[in-house]
CSV table of C-alpha atoms in Angstrom, one decimal:
chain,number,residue,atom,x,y,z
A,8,UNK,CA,-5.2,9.6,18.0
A,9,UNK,CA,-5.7,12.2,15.2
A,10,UNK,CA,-9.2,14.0,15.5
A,11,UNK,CA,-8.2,17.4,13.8
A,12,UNK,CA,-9.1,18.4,10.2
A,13,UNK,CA,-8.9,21.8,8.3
A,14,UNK,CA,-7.4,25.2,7.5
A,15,UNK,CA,-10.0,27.6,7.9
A,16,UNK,CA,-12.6,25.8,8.8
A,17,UNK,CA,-11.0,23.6,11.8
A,18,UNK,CA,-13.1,20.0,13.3
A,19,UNK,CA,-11.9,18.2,16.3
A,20,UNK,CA,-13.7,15.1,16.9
A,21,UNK,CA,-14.3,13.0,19.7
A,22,UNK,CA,-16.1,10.5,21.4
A,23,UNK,CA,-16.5,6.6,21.2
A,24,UNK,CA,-19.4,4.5,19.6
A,25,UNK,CA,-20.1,2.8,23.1
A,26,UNK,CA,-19.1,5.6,25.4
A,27,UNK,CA,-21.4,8.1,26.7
A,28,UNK,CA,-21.7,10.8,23.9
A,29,UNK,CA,-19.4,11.5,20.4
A,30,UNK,CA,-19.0,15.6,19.3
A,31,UNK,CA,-17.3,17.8,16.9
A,32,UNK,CA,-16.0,21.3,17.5
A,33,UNK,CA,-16.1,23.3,14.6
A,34,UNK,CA,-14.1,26.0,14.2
A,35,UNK,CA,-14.1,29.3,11.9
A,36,UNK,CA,-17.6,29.5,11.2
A,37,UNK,CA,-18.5,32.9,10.0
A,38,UNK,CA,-20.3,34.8,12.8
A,39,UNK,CA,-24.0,35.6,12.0
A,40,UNK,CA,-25.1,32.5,10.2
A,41,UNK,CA,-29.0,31.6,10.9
A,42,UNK,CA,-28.8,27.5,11.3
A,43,UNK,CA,-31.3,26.0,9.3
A,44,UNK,CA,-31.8,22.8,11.9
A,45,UNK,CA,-34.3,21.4,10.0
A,46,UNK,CA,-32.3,21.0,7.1
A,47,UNK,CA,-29.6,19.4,9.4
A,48,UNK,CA,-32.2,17.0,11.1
A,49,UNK,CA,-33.2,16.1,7.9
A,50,UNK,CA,-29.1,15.1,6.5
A,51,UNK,CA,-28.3,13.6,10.2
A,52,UNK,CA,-32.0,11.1,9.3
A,53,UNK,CA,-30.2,10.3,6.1
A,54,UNK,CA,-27.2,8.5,8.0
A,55,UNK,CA,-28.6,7.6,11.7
A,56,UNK,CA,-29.2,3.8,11.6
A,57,UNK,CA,-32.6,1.8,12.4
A,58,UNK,CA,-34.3,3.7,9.2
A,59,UNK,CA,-35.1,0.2,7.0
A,60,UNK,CA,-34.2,-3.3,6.3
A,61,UNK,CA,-31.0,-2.3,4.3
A,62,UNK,CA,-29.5,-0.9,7.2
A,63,UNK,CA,-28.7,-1.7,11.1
A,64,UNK,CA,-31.4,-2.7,13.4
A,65,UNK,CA,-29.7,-0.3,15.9
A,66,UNK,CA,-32.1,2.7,16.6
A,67,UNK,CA,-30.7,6.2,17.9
A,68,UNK,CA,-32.4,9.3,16.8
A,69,UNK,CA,-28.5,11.0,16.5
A,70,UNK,CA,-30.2,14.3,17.3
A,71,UNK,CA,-27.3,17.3,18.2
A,72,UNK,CA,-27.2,19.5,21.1
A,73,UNK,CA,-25.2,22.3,20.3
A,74,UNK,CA,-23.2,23.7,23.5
A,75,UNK,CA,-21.5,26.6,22.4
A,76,UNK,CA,-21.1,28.7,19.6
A,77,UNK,CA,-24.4,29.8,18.6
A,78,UNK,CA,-26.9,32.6,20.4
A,79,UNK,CA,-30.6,32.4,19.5
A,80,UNK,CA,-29.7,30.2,16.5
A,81,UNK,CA,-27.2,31.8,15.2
A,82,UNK,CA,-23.3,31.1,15.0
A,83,UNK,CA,-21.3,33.7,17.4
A,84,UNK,CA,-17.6,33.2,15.8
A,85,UNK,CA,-16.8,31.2,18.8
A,86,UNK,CA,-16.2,27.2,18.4
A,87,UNK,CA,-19.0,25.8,17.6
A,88,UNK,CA,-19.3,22.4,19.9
A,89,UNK,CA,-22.3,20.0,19.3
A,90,UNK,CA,-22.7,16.1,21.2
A,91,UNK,CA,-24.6,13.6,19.9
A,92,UNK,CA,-26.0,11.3,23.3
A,93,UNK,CA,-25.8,7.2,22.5
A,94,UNK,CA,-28.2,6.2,24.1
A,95,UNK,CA,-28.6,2.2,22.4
A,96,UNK,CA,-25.6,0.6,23.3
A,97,UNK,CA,-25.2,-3.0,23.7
A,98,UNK,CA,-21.9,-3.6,25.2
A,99,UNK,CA,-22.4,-6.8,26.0
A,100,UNK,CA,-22.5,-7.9,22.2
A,101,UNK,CA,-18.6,-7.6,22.6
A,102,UNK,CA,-17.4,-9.5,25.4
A,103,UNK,CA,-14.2,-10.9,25.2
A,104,UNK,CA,-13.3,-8.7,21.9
A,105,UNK,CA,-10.3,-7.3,23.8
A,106,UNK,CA,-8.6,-10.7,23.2
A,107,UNK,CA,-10.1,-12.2,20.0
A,108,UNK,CA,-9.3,-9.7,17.4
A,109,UNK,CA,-12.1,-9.0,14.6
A,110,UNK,CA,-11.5,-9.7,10.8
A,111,UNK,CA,-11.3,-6.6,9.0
A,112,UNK,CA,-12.0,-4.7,12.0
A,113,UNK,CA,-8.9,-2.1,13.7
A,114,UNK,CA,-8.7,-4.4,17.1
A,115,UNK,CA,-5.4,-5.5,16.1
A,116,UNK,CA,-3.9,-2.6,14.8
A,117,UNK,CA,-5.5,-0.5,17.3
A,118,UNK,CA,-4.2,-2.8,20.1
A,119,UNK,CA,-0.7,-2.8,18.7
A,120,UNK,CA,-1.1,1.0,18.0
A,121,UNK,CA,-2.0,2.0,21.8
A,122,UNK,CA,-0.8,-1.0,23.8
A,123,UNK,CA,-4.1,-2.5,24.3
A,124,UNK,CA,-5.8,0.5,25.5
A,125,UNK,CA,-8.3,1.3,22.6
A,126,UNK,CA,-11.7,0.6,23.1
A,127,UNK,CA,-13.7,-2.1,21.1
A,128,UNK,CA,-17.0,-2.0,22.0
A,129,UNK,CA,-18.5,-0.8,18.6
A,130,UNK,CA,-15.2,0.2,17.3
A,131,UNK,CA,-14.7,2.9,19.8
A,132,UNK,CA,-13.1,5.6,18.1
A,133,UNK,CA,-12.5,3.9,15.0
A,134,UNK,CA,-16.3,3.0,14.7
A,135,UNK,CA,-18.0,4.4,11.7
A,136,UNK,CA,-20.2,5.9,14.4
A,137,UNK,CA,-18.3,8.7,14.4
A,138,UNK,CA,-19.2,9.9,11.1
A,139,UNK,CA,-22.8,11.3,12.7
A,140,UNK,CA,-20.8,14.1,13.6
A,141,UNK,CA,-19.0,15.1,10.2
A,142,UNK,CA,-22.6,14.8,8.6
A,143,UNK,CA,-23.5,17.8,11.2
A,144,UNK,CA,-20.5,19.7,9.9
A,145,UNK,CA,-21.3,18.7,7.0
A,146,UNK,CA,-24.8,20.1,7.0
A,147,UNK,CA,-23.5,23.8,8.2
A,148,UNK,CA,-21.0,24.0,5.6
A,149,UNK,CA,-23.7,23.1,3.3
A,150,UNK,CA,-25.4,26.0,4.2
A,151,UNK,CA,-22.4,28.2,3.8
A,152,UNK,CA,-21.6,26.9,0.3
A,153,UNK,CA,-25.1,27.0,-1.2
A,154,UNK,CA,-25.3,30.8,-0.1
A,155,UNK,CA,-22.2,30.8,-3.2
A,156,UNK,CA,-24.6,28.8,-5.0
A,157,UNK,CA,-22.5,25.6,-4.6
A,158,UNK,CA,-24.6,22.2,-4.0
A,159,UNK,CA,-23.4,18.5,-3.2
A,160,UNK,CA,-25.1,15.2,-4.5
A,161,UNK,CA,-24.5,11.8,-4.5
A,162,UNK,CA,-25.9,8.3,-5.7
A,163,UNK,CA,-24.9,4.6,-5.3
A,164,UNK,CA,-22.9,4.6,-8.5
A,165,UNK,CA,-22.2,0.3,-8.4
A,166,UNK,CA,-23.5,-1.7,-5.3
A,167,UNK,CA,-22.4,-5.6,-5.5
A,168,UNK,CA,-21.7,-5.2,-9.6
A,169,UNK,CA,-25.1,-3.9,-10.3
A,170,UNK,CA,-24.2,-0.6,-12.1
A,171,UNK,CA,-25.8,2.9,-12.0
A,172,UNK,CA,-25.1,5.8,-14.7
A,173,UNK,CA,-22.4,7.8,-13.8
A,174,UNK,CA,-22.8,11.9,-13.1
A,175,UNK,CA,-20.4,12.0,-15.8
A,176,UNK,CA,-23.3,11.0,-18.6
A,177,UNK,CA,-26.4,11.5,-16.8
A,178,UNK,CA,-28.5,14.7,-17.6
A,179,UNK,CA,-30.3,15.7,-14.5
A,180,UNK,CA,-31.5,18.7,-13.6
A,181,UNK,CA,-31.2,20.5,-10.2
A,182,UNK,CA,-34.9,19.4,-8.6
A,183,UNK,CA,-33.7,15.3,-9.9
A,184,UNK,CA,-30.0,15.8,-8.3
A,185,UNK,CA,-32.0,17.3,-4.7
A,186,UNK,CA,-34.4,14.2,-5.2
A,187,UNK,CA,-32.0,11.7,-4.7
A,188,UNK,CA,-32.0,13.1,-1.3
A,189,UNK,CA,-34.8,11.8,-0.4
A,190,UNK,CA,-35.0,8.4,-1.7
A,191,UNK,CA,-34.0,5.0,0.7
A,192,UNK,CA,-31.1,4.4,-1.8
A,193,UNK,CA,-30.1,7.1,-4.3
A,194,UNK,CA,-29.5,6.0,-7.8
A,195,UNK,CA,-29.7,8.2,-11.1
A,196,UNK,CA,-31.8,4.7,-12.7
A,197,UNK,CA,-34.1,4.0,-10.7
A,198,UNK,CA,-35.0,0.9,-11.4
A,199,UNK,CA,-31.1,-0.2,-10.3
A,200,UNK,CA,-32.6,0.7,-6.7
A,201,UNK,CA,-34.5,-2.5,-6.5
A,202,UNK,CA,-31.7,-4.8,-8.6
A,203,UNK,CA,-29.0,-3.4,-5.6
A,204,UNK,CA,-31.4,-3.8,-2.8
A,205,UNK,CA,-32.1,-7.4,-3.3
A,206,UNK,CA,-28.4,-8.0,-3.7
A,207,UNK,CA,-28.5,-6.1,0.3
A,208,UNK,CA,-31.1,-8.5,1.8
A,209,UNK,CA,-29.3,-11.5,0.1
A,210,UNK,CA,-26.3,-10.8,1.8
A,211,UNK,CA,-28.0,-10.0,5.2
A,212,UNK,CA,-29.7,-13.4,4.9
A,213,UNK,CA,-26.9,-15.1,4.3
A,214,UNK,CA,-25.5,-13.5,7.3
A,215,UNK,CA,-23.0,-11.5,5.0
A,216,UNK,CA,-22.6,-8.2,3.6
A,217,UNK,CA,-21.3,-6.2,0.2
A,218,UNK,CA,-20.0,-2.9,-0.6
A,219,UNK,CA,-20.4,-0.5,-3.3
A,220,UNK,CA,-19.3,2.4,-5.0
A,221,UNK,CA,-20.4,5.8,-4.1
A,222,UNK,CA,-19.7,8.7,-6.7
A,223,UNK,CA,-20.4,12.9,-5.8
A,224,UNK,CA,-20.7,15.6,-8.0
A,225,UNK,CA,-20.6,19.1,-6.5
A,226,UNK,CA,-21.9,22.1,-9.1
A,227,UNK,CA,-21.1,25.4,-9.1
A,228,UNK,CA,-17.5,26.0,-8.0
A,229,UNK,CA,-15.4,28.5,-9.4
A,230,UNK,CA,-12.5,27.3,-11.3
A,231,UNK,CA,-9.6,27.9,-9.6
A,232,UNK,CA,-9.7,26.4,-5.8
A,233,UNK,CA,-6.6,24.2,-4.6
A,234,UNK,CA,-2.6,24.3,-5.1
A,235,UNK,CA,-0.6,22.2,-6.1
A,236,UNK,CA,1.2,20.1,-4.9
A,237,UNK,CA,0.4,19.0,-1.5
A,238,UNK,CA,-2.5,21.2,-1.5
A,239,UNK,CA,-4.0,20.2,-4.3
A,240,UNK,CA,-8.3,19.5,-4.6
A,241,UNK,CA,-7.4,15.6,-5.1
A,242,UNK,CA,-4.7,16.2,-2.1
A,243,UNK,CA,-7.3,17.5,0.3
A,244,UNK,CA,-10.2,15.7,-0.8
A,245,UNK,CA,-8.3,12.6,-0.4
A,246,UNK,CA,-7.2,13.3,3.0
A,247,UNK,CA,-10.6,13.8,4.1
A,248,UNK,CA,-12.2,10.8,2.2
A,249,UNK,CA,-10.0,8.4,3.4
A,250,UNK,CA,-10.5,9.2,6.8
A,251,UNK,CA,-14.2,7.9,6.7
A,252,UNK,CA,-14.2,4.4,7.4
A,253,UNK,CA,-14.8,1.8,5.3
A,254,UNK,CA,-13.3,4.0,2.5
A,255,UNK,CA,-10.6,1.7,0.3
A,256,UNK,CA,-10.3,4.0,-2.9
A,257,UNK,CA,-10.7,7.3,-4.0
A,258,UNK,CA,-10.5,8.3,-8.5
A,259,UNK,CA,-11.8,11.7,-9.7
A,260,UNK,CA,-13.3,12.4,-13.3
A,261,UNK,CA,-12.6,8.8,-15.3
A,262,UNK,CA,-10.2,7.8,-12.8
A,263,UNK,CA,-8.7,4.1,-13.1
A,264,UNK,CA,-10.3,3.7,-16.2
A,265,UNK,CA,-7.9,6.2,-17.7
A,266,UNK,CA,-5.4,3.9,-17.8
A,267,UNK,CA,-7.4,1.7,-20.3
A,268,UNK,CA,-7.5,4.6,-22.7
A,269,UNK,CA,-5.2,6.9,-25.4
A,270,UNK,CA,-4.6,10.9,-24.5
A,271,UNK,CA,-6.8,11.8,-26.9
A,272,UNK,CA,-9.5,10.0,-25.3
A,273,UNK,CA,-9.0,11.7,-21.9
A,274,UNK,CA,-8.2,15.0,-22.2
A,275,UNK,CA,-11.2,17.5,-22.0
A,276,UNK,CA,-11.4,20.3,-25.3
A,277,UNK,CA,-11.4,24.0,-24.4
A,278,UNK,CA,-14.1,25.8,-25.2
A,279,UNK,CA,-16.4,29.3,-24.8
A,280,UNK,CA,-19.7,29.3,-23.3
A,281,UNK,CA,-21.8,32.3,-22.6
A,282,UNK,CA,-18.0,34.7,-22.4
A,283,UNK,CA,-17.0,31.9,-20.1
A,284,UNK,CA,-14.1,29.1,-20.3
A,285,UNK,CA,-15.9,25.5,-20.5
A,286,UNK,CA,-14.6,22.3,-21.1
A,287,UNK,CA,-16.8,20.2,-23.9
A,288,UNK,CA,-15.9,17.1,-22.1
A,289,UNK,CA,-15.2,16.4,-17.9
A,290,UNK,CA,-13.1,13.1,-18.2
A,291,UNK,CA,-11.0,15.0,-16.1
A,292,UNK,CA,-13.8,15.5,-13.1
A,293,UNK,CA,-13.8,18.8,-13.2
A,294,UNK,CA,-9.7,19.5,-11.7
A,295,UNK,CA,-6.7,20.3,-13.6
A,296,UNK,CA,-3.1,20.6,-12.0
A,297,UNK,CA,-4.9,19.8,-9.2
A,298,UNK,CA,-7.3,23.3,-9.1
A,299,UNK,CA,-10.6,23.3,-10.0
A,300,UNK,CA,-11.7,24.1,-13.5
A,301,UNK,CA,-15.0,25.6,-13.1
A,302,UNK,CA,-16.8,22.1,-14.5
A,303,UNK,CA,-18.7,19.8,-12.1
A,304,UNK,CA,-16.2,18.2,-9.8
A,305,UNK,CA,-16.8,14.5,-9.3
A,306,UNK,CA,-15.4,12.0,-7.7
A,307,UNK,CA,-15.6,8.4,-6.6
A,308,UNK,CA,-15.2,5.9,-3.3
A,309,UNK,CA,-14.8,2.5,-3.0
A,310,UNK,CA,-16.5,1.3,0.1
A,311,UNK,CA,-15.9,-2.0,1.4
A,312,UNK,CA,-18.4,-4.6,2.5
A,313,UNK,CA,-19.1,-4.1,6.4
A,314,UNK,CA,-16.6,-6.0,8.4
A,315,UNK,CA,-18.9,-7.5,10.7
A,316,UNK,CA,-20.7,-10.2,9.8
A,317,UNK,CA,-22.4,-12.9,11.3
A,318,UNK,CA,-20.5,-15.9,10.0
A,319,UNK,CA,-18.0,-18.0,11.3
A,320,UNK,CA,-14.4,-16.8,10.9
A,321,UNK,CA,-11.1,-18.0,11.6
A,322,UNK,CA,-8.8,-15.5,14.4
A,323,UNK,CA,-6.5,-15.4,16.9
A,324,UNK,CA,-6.4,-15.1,20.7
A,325,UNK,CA,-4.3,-12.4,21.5
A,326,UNK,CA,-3.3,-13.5,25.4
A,327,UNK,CA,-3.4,-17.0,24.5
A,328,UNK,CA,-1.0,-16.1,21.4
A,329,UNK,CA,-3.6,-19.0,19.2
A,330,UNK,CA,-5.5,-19.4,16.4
A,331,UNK,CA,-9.4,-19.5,17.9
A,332,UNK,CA,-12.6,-19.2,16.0
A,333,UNK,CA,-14.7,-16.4,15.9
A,334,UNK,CA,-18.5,-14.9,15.5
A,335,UNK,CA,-19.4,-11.5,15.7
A,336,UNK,CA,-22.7,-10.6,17.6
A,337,UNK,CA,-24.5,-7.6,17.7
A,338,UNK,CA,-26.7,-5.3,14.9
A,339,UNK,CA,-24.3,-4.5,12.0
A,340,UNK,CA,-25.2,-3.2,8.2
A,341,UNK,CA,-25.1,-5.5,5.9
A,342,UNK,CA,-24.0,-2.7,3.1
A,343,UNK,CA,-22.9,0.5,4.1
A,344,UNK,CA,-23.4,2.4,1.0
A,345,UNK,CA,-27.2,4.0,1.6
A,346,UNK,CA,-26.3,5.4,5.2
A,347,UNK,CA,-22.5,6.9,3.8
A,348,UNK,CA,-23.8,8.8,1.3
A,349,UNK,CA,-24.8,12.0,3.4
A,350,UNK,CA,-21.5,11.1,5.1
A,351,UNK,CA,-19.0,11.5,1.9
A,352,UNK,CA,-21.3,14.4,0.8
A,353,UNK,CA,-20.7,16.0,4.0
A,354,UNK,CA,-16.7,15.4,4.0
A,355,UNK,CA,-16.6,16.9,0.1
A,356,UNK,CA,-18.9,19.6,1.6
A,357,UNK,CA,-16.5,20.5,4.4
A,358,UNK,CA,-13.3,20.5,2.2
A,359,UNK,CA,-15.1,22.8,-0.3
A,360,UNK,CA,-16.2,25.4,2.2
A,361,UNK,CA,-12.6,25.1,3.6
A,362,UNK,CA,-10.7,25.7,0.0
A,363,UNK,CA,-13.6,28.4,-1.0
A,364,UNK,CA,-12.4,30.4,2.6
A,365,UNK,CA,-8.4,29.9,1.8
A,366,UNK,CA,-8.7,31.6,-1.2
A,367,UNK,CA,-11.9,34.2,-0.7
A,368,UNK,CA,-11.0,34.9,3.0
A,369,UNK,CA,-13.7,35.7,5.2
A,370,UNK,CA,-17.1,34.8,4.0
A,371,UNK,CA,-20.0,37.1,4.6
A,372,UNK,CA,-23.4,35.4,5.5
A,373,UNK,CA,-26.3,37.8,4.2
């Protein structure tokens, strides 16, 4: 399995959802860097489970314990290695999973992949557990980047056809964009909060789930990050985005809805601002030739409706080589939107740091 990421800033992940801990090593952290843990607490809160109604009944505090790599609270320039403990684990809710294969779930794949050896209690590696420890990475390079005076948000930008305003029209300043932080289910209108939640609780009642749309802005980037062609913003971003479970599409600026329109209704107008190149527009989210313009950059995921659910569905028996009916057990999200926000935050923030390193070379912390 492939747990490595990055240039400069390098993760390994590891771990499985029912085993005894999950981790990251981090690697190229700048030496002298003062950890703000509340600040991580506080993003790792965001995506731990157990926190409301719209989200898993599973409770685990998905507090780090950082072995190595930081002295007194600060990072040495040694790999940073940090393991979150599970400690509410239910293994029994998937008995016989090794044979009857989930619905949108890897178990197939993942059996065909590695001959039957993968773990599918939770997911095991493939669980969307494993994203507690990019939002701790995620959280550090946070740090890093708003010391250059870059900052990630991110809102529920369509949940189950109820639409939110996009970053692209809204006019929020920086104390509304770090608000959204702190609300149960970050949207830019609030009263969409409400209209998407009841859509949530409908499908858990119904013992079914939906999926949503998840858009990020990041501010303050310097125009010219990323090379073309396989290096490019999109390229990387991509990578990273995709990697996250659940994940099914990634546009940038207008995205698909391009294709809808004429040339001169997508391209962005030159112009000066202050001694300083601007665009008038940001149709094209803020990357050009796949580098950064110096505009917002924003982005979109699709994320699709949580694969476990509760009702009935049709499978097959993989010893018995049969068609078999199945019904998932155990406590599952019935939207995963409100818990992967901090987590696709956390995977732009981690890309950003990366490219900002790659072209500025060492980063100084003070």
């Amino acid at each position: 399995m492939s747990g490595c990421f990055g240039t400069r800033i390098q993760l390994a992940i590891f771990g499985e959802s029912h085993g005894p801990a999950i981790g990251i090593t981090v690697d190229g952290l700048p030496p002298g860097l003062k950890l703000d843990m509340d600040f991580i607490e506080s993003e790792m809160a965001r995506r731990a489970p157990g926190q409301s109604a719209l989200s898993t009944s599973r409770k685990e505090p998905d507090a780090p314990e950082i072995l190595s790599g930081l002295l007194d609270g600060v990072t040495t320039g040694a790999p940073l290695c940090a393991v979150i403990r599970n400690t509410n684990q239910r293994s029994r809710d998937y008995g016989g999973l090794g044979d009857l294969v989930r619905p949108g779930h890897s178990d197939y794949t993942g059996h065909v992949r590695y001959f039957g050896y993968n773990d599918v209690r939770g997911g095991g590696h493939f669980s969307g557990r494993i994203t507690a420890p990019l939002v701790f990475a995620g959280a550090i390079c946070k740090q890093l980047l708003m010391k250059r005076g870059v900052e990630v948000f991110s809102h529920a930008q369509r949940l189950s056809g109820i639409q939110d305003e996009s970053f692209l029209n809204a006019s929020l300043d920086l104390e509304a964009l770090r608000a959204l932080r702190n609300e149960r289910l970050a949207v830019i209108q609030k009263p969409m909060a409400q209209e998407m939640e009841q859509a949530i609780l409908e499908a858990k009642r119904s013992g079914d789930s939906v999926g949503g749309v998840i858009e990020c802005m990041a501010l303050g980037l310097p125009a010219g990050l990323g090379a073309p062609f396989f290096d490019s913003v999109e390229s990387v971003l991509s990578h990273m985005l995709f990697s996250v479970p659940a994940v099914k599409g990634v546009e940038f600026g207008l995205g698909f809805s391009m294709c809808d329109l004429r040339g001169s209704e997508c391209n962005d107008a030159f112009a000066m601002r202050d001694g300083k190149v601007v665009t008038q527009t940001n149709r094209c989210g803020g990357i050009l030739g796949g580098i950064t313009t110096g505009m917002p950059l924003v982005f979109r995921v699709a994320v699709r409706p949580t694969a476990s659910i509760l009702r009935e569905q049709q499978t097959v028996s993989l010893e018995r080589m049969q068609e078999e009916k199945l019904t998932v057990h155990g406590r599952h999200d019935p939207c995963i939107v409100p818990r992967a926000l901090p987590v696709i935050e956390a995977a732009a923030a981690i890309v950003l740091e990366d490219l900002l390193l790659q072209r500025d070379g060492e980063h100084p912390v003070e």
